[in-house]
């Protein structure tokens, strides 16, 4: 090993490490990032988990729409390939390349402590929520369900769901609609599937969802989990909004006596703000929320963290975790 006078091997190794880090920092700082966290002539080491043969200008959007994708690189490989990557990352991890046709970018930089990346969808099936059944979790009482008017609360936690073929009794209460707190914060309810947990861990728990994509990027919701779903992926929140699709089960036609066509597509719901006025007047405000505060966002991604439930949410479900 080359040595300098008066510098021992330990000191030399530390100097060498410093120079390597200095080169890496200089490379990252030499990359000219634009306002959307992407740049030309750069790449990230490793982290590949998916790829797609698409044009370079579509790579960032594909990554944002792919669950788990935190950063990406596009190259001319095979006529143009988007390499989607995952893992803790920042722009400082990128290195410059001599190929200016390459594109790299960051969707989610390293998350703050306790936060996780997730996805959202939307629904309103009118069914009795799963967390309304007894014994699901250690709570003060199960989530309250209502009679067909959506207002009168049922005392019997074993009342038959309105989504059953026979004996329909219990439905989602109208007050499980989302509502606006201010221009950047809203409260609501959701079905969920959270990695490493189950209904015992998430029923009636609350989570702050910070939206990271689409027109509501930068806004937040705090939701109380009242339901689950076998069709939900990991770290997936299905936010309750009237007129957002009945999904796998339909309790809305029996609850309100309106044809299924009024409720829009099975997954996705009504197509426009005007369509909200075809729903029962008692829940129209929750449908309008989707097109107003929620800005018509279509399944935006989130960073989420468990939080203490606001009293306003617990008051509506009368369910408090013990």
PDB file of C-alpha atoms in Angstrom:
ATOM      1  CA  UNK A   1       0.000   0.000   0.000  1.00  0.00           C
ATOM      2  CA  UNK A   2       1.239   3.486  -0.822  1.00  0.00           C
ATOM      3  CA  UNK A   3       2.082   5.491   2.306  1.00  0.00           C
ATOM      4  CA  UNK A   4       2.971   9.051   3.255  1.00  0.00           C
ATOM      5  CA  UNK A   5       5.674  10.003   5.703  1.00  0.00           C
ATOM      6  CA  UNK A   6       4.294  10.136   9.223  1.00  0.00           C
ATOM      7  CA  UNK A   7       0.968   8.483   8.270  1.00  0.00           C
ATOM      8  CA  UNK A   8       0.326   5.016   9.686  1.00  0.00           C
ATOM      9  CA  UNK A   9      -1.919   2.381   8.047  1.00  0.00           C
ATOM     10  CA  UNK A  10      -4.926   3.192  10.237  1.00  0.00           C
ATOM     11  CA  UNK A  11      -4.707   6.905   9.408  1.00  0.00           C
ATOM     12  CA  UNK A  12      -4.282   6.059   5.713  1.00  0.00           C
ATOM     13  CA  UNK A  13      -7.444   3.921   5.704  1.00  0.00           C
ATOM     14  CA  UNK A  14      -9.395   6.786   7.279  1.00  0.00           C
ATOM     15  CA  UNK A  15      -8.050   9.237   4.689  1.00  0.00           C
ATOM     16  CA  UNK A  16      -8.955   6.849   1.885  1.00  0.00           C
ATOM     17  CA  UNK A  17     -12.510   6.466   3.234  1.00  0.00           C
ATOM     18  CA  UNK A  18     -12.827  10.259   3.421  1.00  0.00           C
ATOM     19  CA  UNK A  19     -11.739  10.684  -0.200  1.00  0.00           C
ATOM     20  CA  UNK A  20     -14.203   7.998  -1.398  1.00  0.00           C
ATOM     21  CA  UNK A  21     -17.052   9.749   0.426  1.00  0.00           C
ATOM     22  CA  UNK A  22     -15.936  13.102  -0.951  1.00  0.00           C
ATOM     23  CA  UNK A  23     -16.048  11.756  -4.506  1.00  0.00           C
ATOM     24  CA  UNK A  24     -19.539  10.309  -3.926  1.00  0.00           C
ATOM     25  CA  UNK A  25     -20.832  13.614  -2.546  1.00  0.00           C
ATOM     26  CA  UNK A  26     -19.295  15.531  -5.459  1.00  0.00           C
ATOM     27  CA  UNK A  27     -20.936  13.156  -7.941  1.00  0.00           C
ATOM     28  CA  UNK A  28     -24.354  13.561  -6.320  1.00  0.00           C
ATOM     29  CA  UNK A  29     -24.030  17.338  -6.119  1.00  0.00           C
ATOM     30  CA  UNK A  30     -22.957  17.470  -9.783  1.00  0.00           C
ATOM     31  CA  UNK A  31     -26.286  15.953 -10.836  1.00  0.00           C
ATOM     32  CA  UNK A  32     -28.662  18.710 -11.902  1.00  0.00           C
ATOM     33  CA  UNK A  33     -31.969  17.826 -10.238  1.00  0.00           C
ATOM     34  CA  UNK A  34     -35.145  19.486 -11.395  1.00  0.00           C
ATOM     35  CA  UNK A  35     -38.072  20.466  -9.145  1.00  0.00           C
ATOM     36  CA  UNK A  36     -39.694  17.053  -9.478  1.00  0.00           C
ATOM     37  CA  UNK A  37     -36.692  15.111  -8.119  1.00  0.00           C
ATOM     38  CA  UNK A  38     -35.482  13.618 -11.391  1.00  0.00           C
ATOM     39  CA  UNK A  39     -32.434  14.257 -13.546  1.00  0.00           C
ATOM     40  CA  UNK A  40     -30.570  13.165 -16.677  1.00  0.00           C
ATOM     41  CA  UNK A  41     -27.296  11.249 -16.663  1.00  0.00           C
ATOM     42  CA  UNK A  42     -27.645   9.483 -13.340  1.00  0.00           C
ATOM     43  CA  UNK A  43     -28.356   6.096 -11.781  1.00  0.00           C
ATOM     44  CA  UNK A  44     -28.839   4.288  -8.446  1.00  0.00           C
ATOM     45  CA  UNK A  45     -27.042   1.125  -7.349  1.00  0.00           C
ATOM     46  CA  UNK A  46     -29.242  -1.953  -6.825  1.00  0.00           C
ATOM     47  CA  UNK A  47     -32.757  -2.003  -5.402  1.00  0.00           C
ATOM     48  CA  UNK A  48     -34.374  -3.280  -8.632  1.00  0.00           C
ATOM     49  CA  UNK A  49     -37.651  -5.163  -8.117  1.00  0.00           C
ATOM     50  CA  UNK A  50     -39.607  -4.535 -11.326  1.00  0.00           C
ATOM     51  CA  UNK A  51     -39.122  -3.219 -14.842  1.00  0.00           C
ATOM     52  CA  UNK A  52     -41.250  -2.002 -17.732  1.00  0.00           C
ATOM     53  CA  UNK A  53     -40.564  -1.314 -21.416  1.00  0.00           C
ATOM     54  CA  UNK A  54     -41.869   2.266 -21.590  1.00  0.00           C
ATOM     55  CA  UNK A  55     -40.642   5.698 -22.746  1.00  0.00           C
ATOM     56  CA  UNK A  56     -38.433   7.668 -20.353  1.00  0.00           C
ATOM     57  CA  UNK A  57     -41.085  10.317 -19.698  1.00  0.00           C
ATOM     58  CA  UNK A  58     -43.442   7.653 -18.292  1.00  0.00           C
ATOM     59  CA  UNK A  59     -40.955   6.052 -15.885  1.00  0.00           C
ATOM     60  CA  UNK A  60     -41.536   8.344 -12.905  1.00  0.00           C
ATOM     61  CA  UNK A  61     -45.307   8.022 -13.184  1.00  0.00           C
ATOM     62  CA  UNK A  62     -45.083   4.237 -13.442  1.00  0.00           C
ATOM     63  CA  UNK A  63     -42.924   4.131 -10.298  1.00  0.00           C
ATOM     64  CA  UNK A  64     -45.370   6.388  -8.408  1.00  0.00           C
ATOM     65  CA  UNK A  65     -48.250   4.101  -9.389  1.00  0.00           C
ATOM     66  CA  UNK A  66     -46.398   0.910  -8.382  1.00  0.00           C
ATOM     67  CA  UNK A  67     -46.716  -0.150  -4.743  1.00  0.00           C
ATOM     68  CA  UNK A  68     -43.329  -0.208  -3.025  1.00  0.00           C
ATOM     69  CA  UNK A  69     -41.470   1.795  -5.683  1.00  0.00           C
ATOM     70  CA  UNK A  70     -39.379   4.535  -4.064  1.00  0.00           C
ATOM     71  CA  UNK A  71     -36.992   5.477  -6.909  1.00  0.00           C
ATOM     72  CA  UNK A  72     -36.243   4.594 -10.521  1.00  0.00           C
ATOM     73  CA  UNK A  73     -33.778   4.607 -13.397  1.00  0.00           C
ATOM     74  CA  UNK A  74     -34.569   4.636 -17.118  1.00  0.00           C
ATOM     75  CA  UNK A  75     -32.010   3.440 -19.676  1.00  0.00           C
ATOM     76  CA  UNK A  76     -31.966   2.620 -23.395  1.00  0.00           C
ATOM     77  CA  UNK A  77     -31.643  -1.083 -22.537  1.00  0.00           C
ATOM     78  CA  UNK A  78     -33.809  -3.209 -24.885  1.00  0.00           C
ATOM     79  CA  UNK A  79     -35.104  -0.119 -26.637  1.00  0.00           C
ATOM     80  CA  UNK A  80     -35.998   1.692 -23.414  1.00  0.00           C
ATOM     81  CA  UNK A  81     -36.547   0.173 -19.954  1.00  0.00           C
ATOM     82  CA  UNK A  82     -37.777   1.668 -16.697  1.00  0.00           C
ATOM     83  CA  UNK A  83     -36.105  -0.024 -13.716  1.00  0.00           C
ATOM     84  CA  UNK A  84     -38.272   0.430 -10.619  1.00  0.00           C
ATOM     85  CA  UNK A  85     -36.431   0.293  -7.316  1.00  0.00           C
ATOM     86  CA  UNK A  86     -37.321   0.110  -3.634  1.00  0.00           C
ATOM     87  CA  UNK A  87     -35.674   0.825  -0.312  1.00  0.00           C
ATOM     88  CA  UNK A  88     -34.562   3.801   1.799  1.00  0.00           C
ATOM     89  CA  UNK A  89     -33.151   6.393  -0.585  1.00  0.00           C
ATOM     90  CA  UNK A  90     -32.292  10.036  -1.094  1.00  0.00           C
ATOM     91  CA  UNK A  91     -30.900  12.012  -4.023  1.00  0.00           C
ATOM     92  CA  UNK A  92     -27.483  11.753  -2.363  1.00  0.00           C
ATOM     93  CA  UNK A  93     -27.467   8.020  -3.247  1.00  0.00           C
ATOM     94  CA  UNK A  94     -27.477   8.752  -6.986  1.00  0.00           C
ATOM     95  CA  UNK A  95     -24.287   8.766  -9.027  1.00  0.00           C
ATOM     96  CA  UNK A  96     -23.618  10.554 -12.304  1.00  0.00           C
ATOM     97  CA  UNK A  97     -23.066   8.712 -15.579  1.00  0.00           C
ATOM     98  CA  UNK A  98     -21.630   9.729 -18.936  1.00  0.00           C
ATOM     99  CA  UNK A  99     -24.887   8.728 -20.688  1.00  0.00           C
ATOM    100  CA  UNK A 100     -27.149  11.775 -20.700  1.00  0.00           C
ATOM    101  CA  UNK A 101     -30.035   9.724 -22.124  1.00  0.00           C
ATOM    102  CA  UNK A 102     -30.366   7.958 -18.756  1.00  0.00           C
ATOM    103  CA  UNK A 103     -32.949   9.307 -16.329  1.00  0.00           C
ATOM    104  CA  UNK A 104     -33.156   8.677 -12.587  1.00  0.00           C
ATOM    105  CA  UNK A 105     -35.487   9.994  -9.934  1.00  0.00           C
ATOM    106  CA  UNK A 106     -36.787   9.716  -6.386  1.00  0.00           C
ATOM    107  CA  UNK A 107     -40.462   9.206  -5.528  1.00  0.00           C
ATOM    108  CA  UNK A 108     -40.172   8.696  -1.768  1.00  0.00           C
ATOM    109  CA  UNK A 109     -37.024   9.713   0.085  1.00  0.00           C
ATOM    110  CA  UNK A 110     -36.168   7.945   3.331  1.00  0.00           C
ATOM    111  CA  UNK A 111     -39.325   8.024   5.472  1.00  0.00           C
ATOM    112  CA  UNK A 112     -39.376   9.658   8.913  1.00  0.00           C
ATOM    113  CA  UNK A 113     -39.209   7.286  11.870  1.00  0.00           C
ATOM    114  CA  UNK A 114     -42.383   5.262  12.256  1.00  0.00           C
ATOM    115  CA  UNK A 115     -43.811   6.051   8.822  1.00  0.00           C
ATOM    116  CA  UNK A 116     -44.451   3.483   6.122  1.00  0.00           C
ATOM    117  CA  UNK A 117     -45.359   3.697   2.446  1.00  0.00           C
ATOM    118  CA  UNK A 118     -48.831   2.577   1.422  1.00  0.00           C
ATOM    119  CA  UNK A 119     -51.591   2.849  -1.134  1.00  0.00           C
ATOM    120  CA  UNK A 120     -55.221   3.873  -1.078  1.00  0.00           C
ATOM    121  CA  UNK A 121     -58.427   3.027  -2.894  1.00  0.00           C
ATOM    122  CA  UNK A 122     -62.005   4.080  -2.143  1.00  0.00           C
ATOM    123  CA  UNK A 123     -65.344   2.354  -1.543  1.00  0.00           C
ATOM    124  CA  UNK A 124     -68.812   2.595  -0.005  1.00  0.00           C
ATOM    125  CA  UNK A 125     -70.623  -0.746   0.152  1.00  0.00           C
ATOM    126  CA  UNK A 126     -73.167   0.147   2.887  1.00  0.00           C
ATOM    127  CA  UNK A 127     -72.393  -3.178   4.659  1.00  0.00           C
ATOM    128  CA  UNK A 128     -71.995  -3.635   8.387  1.00  0.00           C
ATOM    129  CA  UNK A 129     -68.260  -3.009   9.024  1.00  0.00           C
ATOM    130  CA  UNK A 130     -66.114  -5.983  10.019  1.00  0.00           C
ATOM    131  CA  UNK A 131     -64.980  -4.218  13.205  1.00  0.00           C
ATOM    132  CA  UNK A 132     -68.666  -3.912  14.212  1.00  0.00           C
ATOM    133  CA  UNK A 133     -68.734  -7.614  15.130  1.00  0.00           C
ATOM    134  CA  UNK A 134     -67.906  -8.591  18.736  1.00  0.00           C
ATOM    135  CA  UNK A 135     -64.497  -9.964  19.692  1.00  0.00           C
ATOM    136  CA  UNK A 136     -62.465  -8.472  16.845  1.00  0.00           C
ATOM    137  CA  UNK A 137     -60.121  -6.482  19.102  1.00  0.00           C
ATOM    138  CA  UNK A 138     -59.647  -5.162  22.635  1.00  0.00           C
ATOM    139  CA  UNK A 139     -61.971  -2.159  22.330  1.00  0.00           C
ATOM    140  CA  UNK A 140     -64.558  -0.348  24.456  1.00  0.00           C
ATOM    141  CA  UNK A 141     -67.293  -1.651  22.144  1.00  0.00           C
ATOM    142  CA  UNK A 142     -67.480  -2.739  18.495  1.00  0.00           C
ATOM    143  CA  UNK A 143     -68.000  -0.106  15.798  1.00  0.00           C
ATOM    144  CA  UNK A 144     -71.635   0.942  15.764  1.00  0.00           C
ATOM    145  CA  UNK A 145     -73.806  -0.080  12.824  1.00  0.00           C
ATOM    146  CA  UNK A 146     -77.190   1.388  11.911  1.00  0.00           C
ATOM    147  CA  UNK A 147     -80.627   0.476  10.670  1.00  0.00           C
ATOM    148  CA  UNK A 148     -81.525   1.055   7.024  1.00  0.00           C
ATOM    149  CA  UNK A 149     -82.029   4.797   7.597  1.00  0.00           C
ATOM    150  CA  UNK A 150     -78.288   5.040   8.383  1.00  0.00           C
ATOM    151  CA  UNK A 151     -79.079   7.030  11.503  1.00  0.00           C
ATOM    152  CA  UNK A 152     -80.637   4.828  14.199  1.00  0.00           C
ATOM    153  CA  UNK A 153     -77.808   2.952  15.945  1.00  0.00           C
ATOM    154  CA  UNK A 154     -78.321  -0.751  16.589  1.00  0.00           C
ATOM    155  CA  UNK A 155     -77.663  -1.955  20.119  1.00  0.00           C
ATOM    156  CA  UNK A 156     -77.121  -5.585  19.087  1.00  0.00           C
ATOM    157  CA  UNK A 157     -73.549  -6.096  17.868  1.00  0.00           C
ATOM    158  CA  UNK A 158     -74.663  -9.464  16.426  1.00  0.00           C
ATOM    159  CA  UNK A 159     -77.293  -7.924  14.151  1.00  0.00           C
ATOM    160  CA  UNK A 160     -77.175  -9.505  10.668  1.00  0.00           C
ATOM    161  CA  UNK A 161     -75.302  -7.509   8.035  1.00  0.00           C
ATOM    162  CA  UNK A 162     -77.280  -5.833   5.287  1.00  0.00           C
ATOM    163  CA  UNK A 163     -74.982  -7.601   2.839  1.00  0.00           C
ATOM    164  CA  UNK A 164     -76.253 -11.041   3.884  1.00  0.00           C
ATOM    165  CA  UNK A 165     -78.686 -12.766   1.565  1.00  0.00           C
ATOM    166  CA  UNK A 166     -81.359 -12.989   4.264  1.00  0.00           C
ATOM    167  CA  UNK A 167     -82.370 -11.211   7.454  1.00  0.00           C
ATOM    168  CA  UNK A 168     -80.715  -7.886   6.562  1.00  0.00           C
ATOM    169  CA  UNK A 169     -80.518  -5.615   9.613  1.00  0.00           C
ATOM    170  CA  UNK A 170     -77.241  -3.715   9.972  1.00  0.00           C
ATOM    171  CA  UNK A 171     -75.638  -1.170   7.653  1.00  0.00           C
ATOM    172  CA  UNK A 172     -72.843   1.413   7.655  1.00  0.00           C
ATOM    173  CA  UNK A 173     -73.961   4.517   9.548  1.00  0.00           C
ATOM    174  CA  UNK A 174     -74.267   7.676   7.469  1.00  0.00           C
ATOM    175  CA  UNK A 175     -71.843   9.514   9.760  1.00  0.00           C
ATOM    176  CA  UNK A 176     -69.000   7.253   8.597  1.00  0.00           C
ATOM    177  CA  UNK A 177     -68.590   9.648   5.651  1.00  0.00           C
ATOM    178  CA  UNK A 178     -65.377  11.727   5.488  1.00  0.00           C
ATOM    179  CA  UNK A 179     -65.434  15.428   6.344  1.00  0.00           C
ATOM    180  CA  UNK A 180     -63.166  18.433   5.985  1.00  0.00           C
ATOM    181  CA  UNK A 181     -61.210  19.788   8.962  1.00  0.00           C
ATOM    182  CA  UNK A 182     -59.356  22.421   6.950  1.00  0.00           C
ATOM    183  CA  UNK A 183     -57.926  22.867   3.451  1.00  0.00           C
ATOM    184  CA  UNK A 184     -55.109  20.387   4.140  1.00  0.00           C
ATOM    185  CA  UNK A 185     -56.662  17.945   6.627  1.00  0.00           C
ATOM    186  CA  UNK A 186     -59.741  15.729   6.633  1.00  0.00           C
ATOM    187  CA  UNK A 187     -61.133  12.996   8.898  1.00  0.00           C
ATOM    188  CA  UNK A 188     -62.741   9.760   7.794  1.00  0.00           C
ATOM    189  CA  UNK A 189     -62.927   5.991   8.033  1.00  0.00           C
ATOM    190  CA  UNK A 190     -61.336   3.143   6.097  1.00  0.00           C
ATOM    191  CA  UNK A 191     -60.941  -0.567   5.621  1.00  0.00           C
ATOM    192  CA  UNK A 192     -57.309  -1.591   5.947  1.00  0.00           C
ATOM    193  CA  UNK A 193     -54.714  -4.313   5.664  1.00  0.00           C
ATOM    194  CA  UNK A 194     -51.481  -3.444   7.443  1.00  0.00           C
ATOM    195  CA  UNK A 195     -48.377  -5.573   7.037  1.00  0.00           C
ATOM    196  CA  UNK A 196     -47.475  -7.568  10.136  1.00  0.00           C
ATOM    197  CA  UNK A 197     -50.842  -6.994  11.821  1.00  0.00           C
ATOM    198  CA  UNK A 198     -54.465  -8.168  11.718  1.00  0.00           C
ATOM    199  CA  UNK A 199     -57.872  -6.996  12.900  1.00  0.00           C
ATOM    200  CA  UNK A 200     -56.793  -7.364  16.521  1.00  0.00           C
ATOM    201  CA  UNK A 201     -54.130  -4.779  15.823  1.00  0.00           C
ATOM    202  CA  UNK A 202     -55.928  -2.356  13.506  1.00  0.00           C
ATOM    203  CA  UNK A 203     -59.667  -2.415  14.348  1.00  0.00           C
ATOM    204  CA  UNK A 204     -60.600   1.071  15.632  1.00  0.00           C
ATOM    205  CA  UNK A 205     -56.977   2.223  15.431  1.00  0.00           C
ATOM    206  CA  UNK A 206     -56.259   5.556  13.719  1.00  0.00           C
ATOM    207  CA  UNK A 207     -53.700   6.360  11.060  1.00  0.00           C
ATOM    208  CA  UNK A 208     -52.503   9.609   9.561  1.00  0.00           C
ATOM    209  CA  UNK A 209     -52.285   9.320   5.781  1.00  0.00           C
ATOM    210  CA  UNK A 210     -50.001  11.851   4.084  1.00  0.00           C
ATOM    211  CA  UNK A 211     -50.781  11.795   0.363  1.00  0.00           C
ATOM    212  CA  UNK A 212     -47.704  11.659  -1.857  1.00  0.00           C
ATOM    213  CA  UNK A 213     -49.133  11.535  -5.383  1.00  0.00           C
ATOM    214  CA  UNK A 214     -51.899  12.963  -7.530  1.00  0.00           C
ATOM    215  CA  UNK A 215     -53.666  16.321  -7.112  1.00  0.00           C
ATOM    216  CA  UNK A 216     -53.856  15.979  -3.309  1.00  0.00           C
ATOM    217  CA  UNK A 217     -50.103  15.511  -2.870  1.00  0.00           C
ATOM    218  CA  UNK A 218     -49.309  17.310   0.407  1.00  0.00           C
ATOM    219  CA  UNK A 219     -52.757  16.919   1.981  1.00  0.00           C
ATOM    220  CA  UNK A 220     -53.491  14.536   4.868  1.00  0.00           C
ATOM    221  CA  UNK A 221     -56.335  12.470   6.300  1.00  0.00           C
ATOM    222  CA  UNK A 222     -56.671  10.858   9.690  1.00  0.00           C
ATOM    223  CA  UNK A 223     -58.768   7.727   9.360  1.00  0.00           C
ATOM    224  CA  UNK A 224     -60.133   5.264  11.886  1.00  0.00           C
ATOM    225  CA  UNK A 225     -60.044   1.676  10.650  1.00  0.00           C
ATOM    226  CA  UNK A 226     -63.522   0.124  10.860  1.00  0.00           C
ATOM    227  CA  UNK A 227     -63.286  -2.630   8.289  1.00  0.00           C
ATOM    228  CA  UNK A 228     -61.006  -5.019   6.442  1.00  0.00           C
ATOM    229  CA  UNK A 229     -61.097  -6.768   3.083  1.00  0.00           C
ATOM    230  CA  UNK A 230     -59.747  -9.956   1.535  1.00  0.00           C
ATOM    231  CA  UNK A 231     -59.062  -8.017  -1.668  1.00  0.00           C
ATOM    232  CA  UNK A 232     -56.725  -5.508   0.004  1.00  0.00           C
ATOM    233  CA  UNK A 233     -52.970  -5.734  -0.428  1.00  0.00           C
ATOM    234  CA  UNK A 234     -50.362  -4.965   2.238  1.00  0.00           C
ATOM    235  CA  UNK A 235     -50.366  -1.434   3.698  1.00  0.00           C
ATOM    236  CA  UNK A 236     -53.568  -0.693   1.841  1.00  0.00           C
ATOM    237  CA  UNK A 237     -56.277   1.732   3.011  1.00  0.00           C
ATOM    238  CA  UNK A 238     -59.688   1.585   1.310  1.00  0.00           C
ATOM    239  CA  UNK A 239     -61.201   4.962   2.248  1.00  0.00           C
ATOM    240  CA  UNK A 240     -64.957   5.158   2.758  1.00  0.00           C
ATOM    241  CA  UNK A 241     -66.647   7.699   0.470  1.00  0.00           C
ATOM    242  CA  UNK A 242     -70.269   7.353  -0.682  1.00  0.00           C
ATOM    243  CA  UNK A 243     -70.553   6.747  -4.406  1.00  0.00           C
ATOM    244  CA  UNK A 244     -67.033   5.323  -4.650  1.00  0.00           C
ATOM    245  CA  UNK A 245     -67.940   1.763  -5.642  1.00  0.00           C
ATOM    246  CA  UNK A 246     -69.648  -1.050  -3.752  1.00  0.00           C
ATOM    247  CA  UNK A 247     -66.711  -3.396  -4.354  1.00  0.00           C
ATOM    248  CA  UNK A 248     -67.091  -7.085  -3.534  1.00  0.00           C
ATOM    249  CA  UNK A 249     -70.366  -6.694  -1.623  1.00  0.00           C
ATOM    250  CA  UNK A 250     -73.452  -4.570  -2.212  1.00  0.00           C
ATOM    251  CA  UNK A 251     -75.623  -3.520   0.693  1.00  0.00           C
ATOM    252  CA  UNK A 252     -76.578  -0.187  -0.876  1.00  0.00           C
ATOM    253  CA  UNK A 253     -79.403  -1.393  -3.119  1.00  0.00           C
ATOM    254  CA  UNK A 254     -81.195  -3.109  -0.224  1.00  0.00           C
ATOM    255  CA  UNK A 255     -80.528  -0.258   2.217  1.00  0.00           C
ATOM    256  CA  UNK A 256     -81.752   2.563  -0.006  1.00  0.00           C
ATOM    257  CA  UNK A 257     -83.947   0.814  -2.573  1.00  0.00           C
ATOM    258  CA  UNK A 258     -82.042   2.357  -5.481  1.00  0.00           C
ATOM    259  CA  UNK A 259     -80.766   0.400  -8.505  1.00  0.00           C
ATOM    260  CA  UNK A 260     -77.089  -0.550  -8.647  1.00  0.00           C
ATOM    261  CA  UNK A 261     -76.574   1.751 -11.653  1.00  0.00           C
ATOM    262  CA  UNK A 262     -77.074   4.802  -9.405  1.00  0.00           C
ATOM    263  CA  UNK A 263     -73.970   3.828  -7.423  1.00  0.00           C
ATOM    264  CA  UNK A 264     -71.644   3.888 -10.454  1.00  0.00           C
ATOM    265  CA  UNK A 265     -68.965   1.372 -11.339  1.00  0.00           C
ATOM    266  CA  UNK A 266     -68.487  -1.581  -8.982  1.00  0.00           C
ATOM    267  CA  UNK A 267     -64.907  -0.414  -8.394  1.00  0.00           C
ATOM    268  CA  UNK A 268     -64.516   3.358  -8.602  1.00  0.00           C
ATOM    269  CA  UNK A 269     -68.121   4.481  -8.235  1.00  0.00           C
ATOM    270  CA  UNK A 270     -69.794   7.464  -9.856  1.00  0.00           C
ATOM    271  CA  UNK A 271     -68.028   9.250 -12.691  1.00  0.00           C
ATOM    272  CA  UNK A 272     -68.724  12.916 -11.905  1.00  0.00           C
ATOM    273  CA  UNK A 273     -69.635  15.389  -9.192  1.00  0.00           C
ATOM    274  CA  UNK A 274     -73.073  15.759 -10.748  1.00  0.00           C
ATOM    275  CA  UNK A 275     -73.680  12.023 -10.297  1.00  0.00           C
ATOM    276  CA  UNK A 276     -73.486  12.533  -6.518  1.00  0.00           C
ATOM    277  CA  UNK A 277     -76.898  14.159  -6.604  1.00  0.00           C
ATOM    278  CA  UNK A 278     -78.407  10.851  -7.707  1.00  0.00           C
ATOM    279  CA  UNK A 279     -77.452   9.282  -4.361  1.00  0.00           C
ATOM    280  CA  UNK A 280     -79.635   9.497  -1.243  1.00  0.00           C
ATOM    281  CA  UNK A 281     -79.548  13.072   0.032  1.00  0.00           C
ATOM    282  CA  UNK A 282     -78.351  11.916   3.459  1.00  0.00           C
ATOM    283  CA  UNK A 283     -74.961  10.811   2.074  1.00  0.00           C
ATOM    284  CA  UNK A 284     -74.456  13.205  -0.847  1.00  0.00           C
ATOM    285  CA  UNK A 285     -71.990  15.327   1.148  1.00  0.00           C
ATOM    286  CA  UNK A 286     -69.614  12.361   1.429  1.00  0.00           C
ATOM    287  CA  UNK A 287     -69.733  11.865  -2.327  1.00  0.00           C
ATOM    288  CA  UNK A 288     -69.105  15.573  -3.010  1.00  0.00           C
ATOM    289  CA  UNK A 289     -66.085  15.374  -0.663  1.00  0.00           C
ATOM    290  CA  UNK A 290     -64.398  13.125  -3.231  1.00  0.00           C
ATOM    291  CA  UNK A 291     -64.650  15.724  -5.988  1.00  0.00           C
ATOM    292  CA  UNK A 292     -64.056  18.806  -3.823  1.00  0.00           C
ATOM    293  CA  UNK A 293     -61.513  18.427  -0.998  1.00  0.00           C
ATOM    294  CA  UNK A 294     -60.198  15.116  -2.370  1.00  0.00           C
ATOM    295  CA  UNK A 295     -59.922  16.766  -5.825  1.00  0.00           C
ATOM    296  CA  UNK A 296     -61.063  13.646  -7.681  1.00  0.00           C
ATOM    297  CA  UNK A 297     -57.773  11.904  -6.845  1.00  0.00           C
ATOM    298  CA  UNK A 298     -57.659   8.332  -8.109  1.00  0.00           C
ATOM    299  CA  UNK A 299     -56.045   5.952  -5.611  1.00  0.00           C
ATOM    300  CA  UNK A 300     -53.182   8.183  -4.424  1.00  0.00           C
ATOM    301  CA  UNK A 301     -50.140   6.795  -2.621  1.00  0.00           C
ATOM    302  CA  UNK A 302     -49.472   7.669   1.018  1.00  0.00           C
ATOM    303  CA  UNK A 303     -46.953   7.713   3.800  1.00  0.00           C
ATOM    304  CA  UNK A 304     -48.747   6.621   6.964  1.00  0.00           C
ATOM    305  CA  UNK A 305     -48.200   6.340  10.682  1.00  0.00           C
ATOM    306  CA  UNK A 306     -50.380   5.211  13.582  1.00  0.00           C
ATOM    307  CA  UNK A 307     -51.662   8.098  15.703  1.00  0.00           C
ATOM    308  CA  UNK A 308     -53.922   8.726  18.685  1.00  0.00           C
ATOM    309  CA  UNK A 309     -57.534   8.759  17.516  1.00  0.00           C
ATOM    310  CA  UNK A 310     -59.208  12.158  17.445  1.00  0.00           C
ATOM    311  CA  UNK A 311     -62.220  12.214  19.774  1.00  0.00           C
ATOM    312  CA  UNK A 312     -64.408  13.244  16.813  1.00  0.00           C
ATOM    313  CA  UNK A 313     -63.788   9.900  15.084  1.00  0.00           C
ATOM    314  CA  UNK A 314     -64.304   7.810  18.218  1.00  0.00           C
ATOM    315  CA  UNK A 315     -67.545   9.654  18.947  1.00  0.00           C
ATOM    316  CA  UNK A 316     -69.016   8.511  15.639  1.00  0.00           C
ATOM    317  CA  UNK A 317     -68.090   4.816  15.931  1.00  0.00           C
ATOM    318  CA  UNK A 318     -68.176   4.691  19.773  1.00  0.00           C
ATOM    319  CA  UNK A 319     -65.181   2.366  19.458  1.00  0.00           C
ATOM    320  CA  UNK A 320     -62.060   3.105  21.513  1.00  0.00           C
ATOM    321  CA  UNK A 321     -59.036   0.825  21.667  1.00  0.00           C
ATOM    322  CA  UNK A 322     -58.181  -0.392  25.153  1.00  0.00           C
TER     323      UNK A 322
END
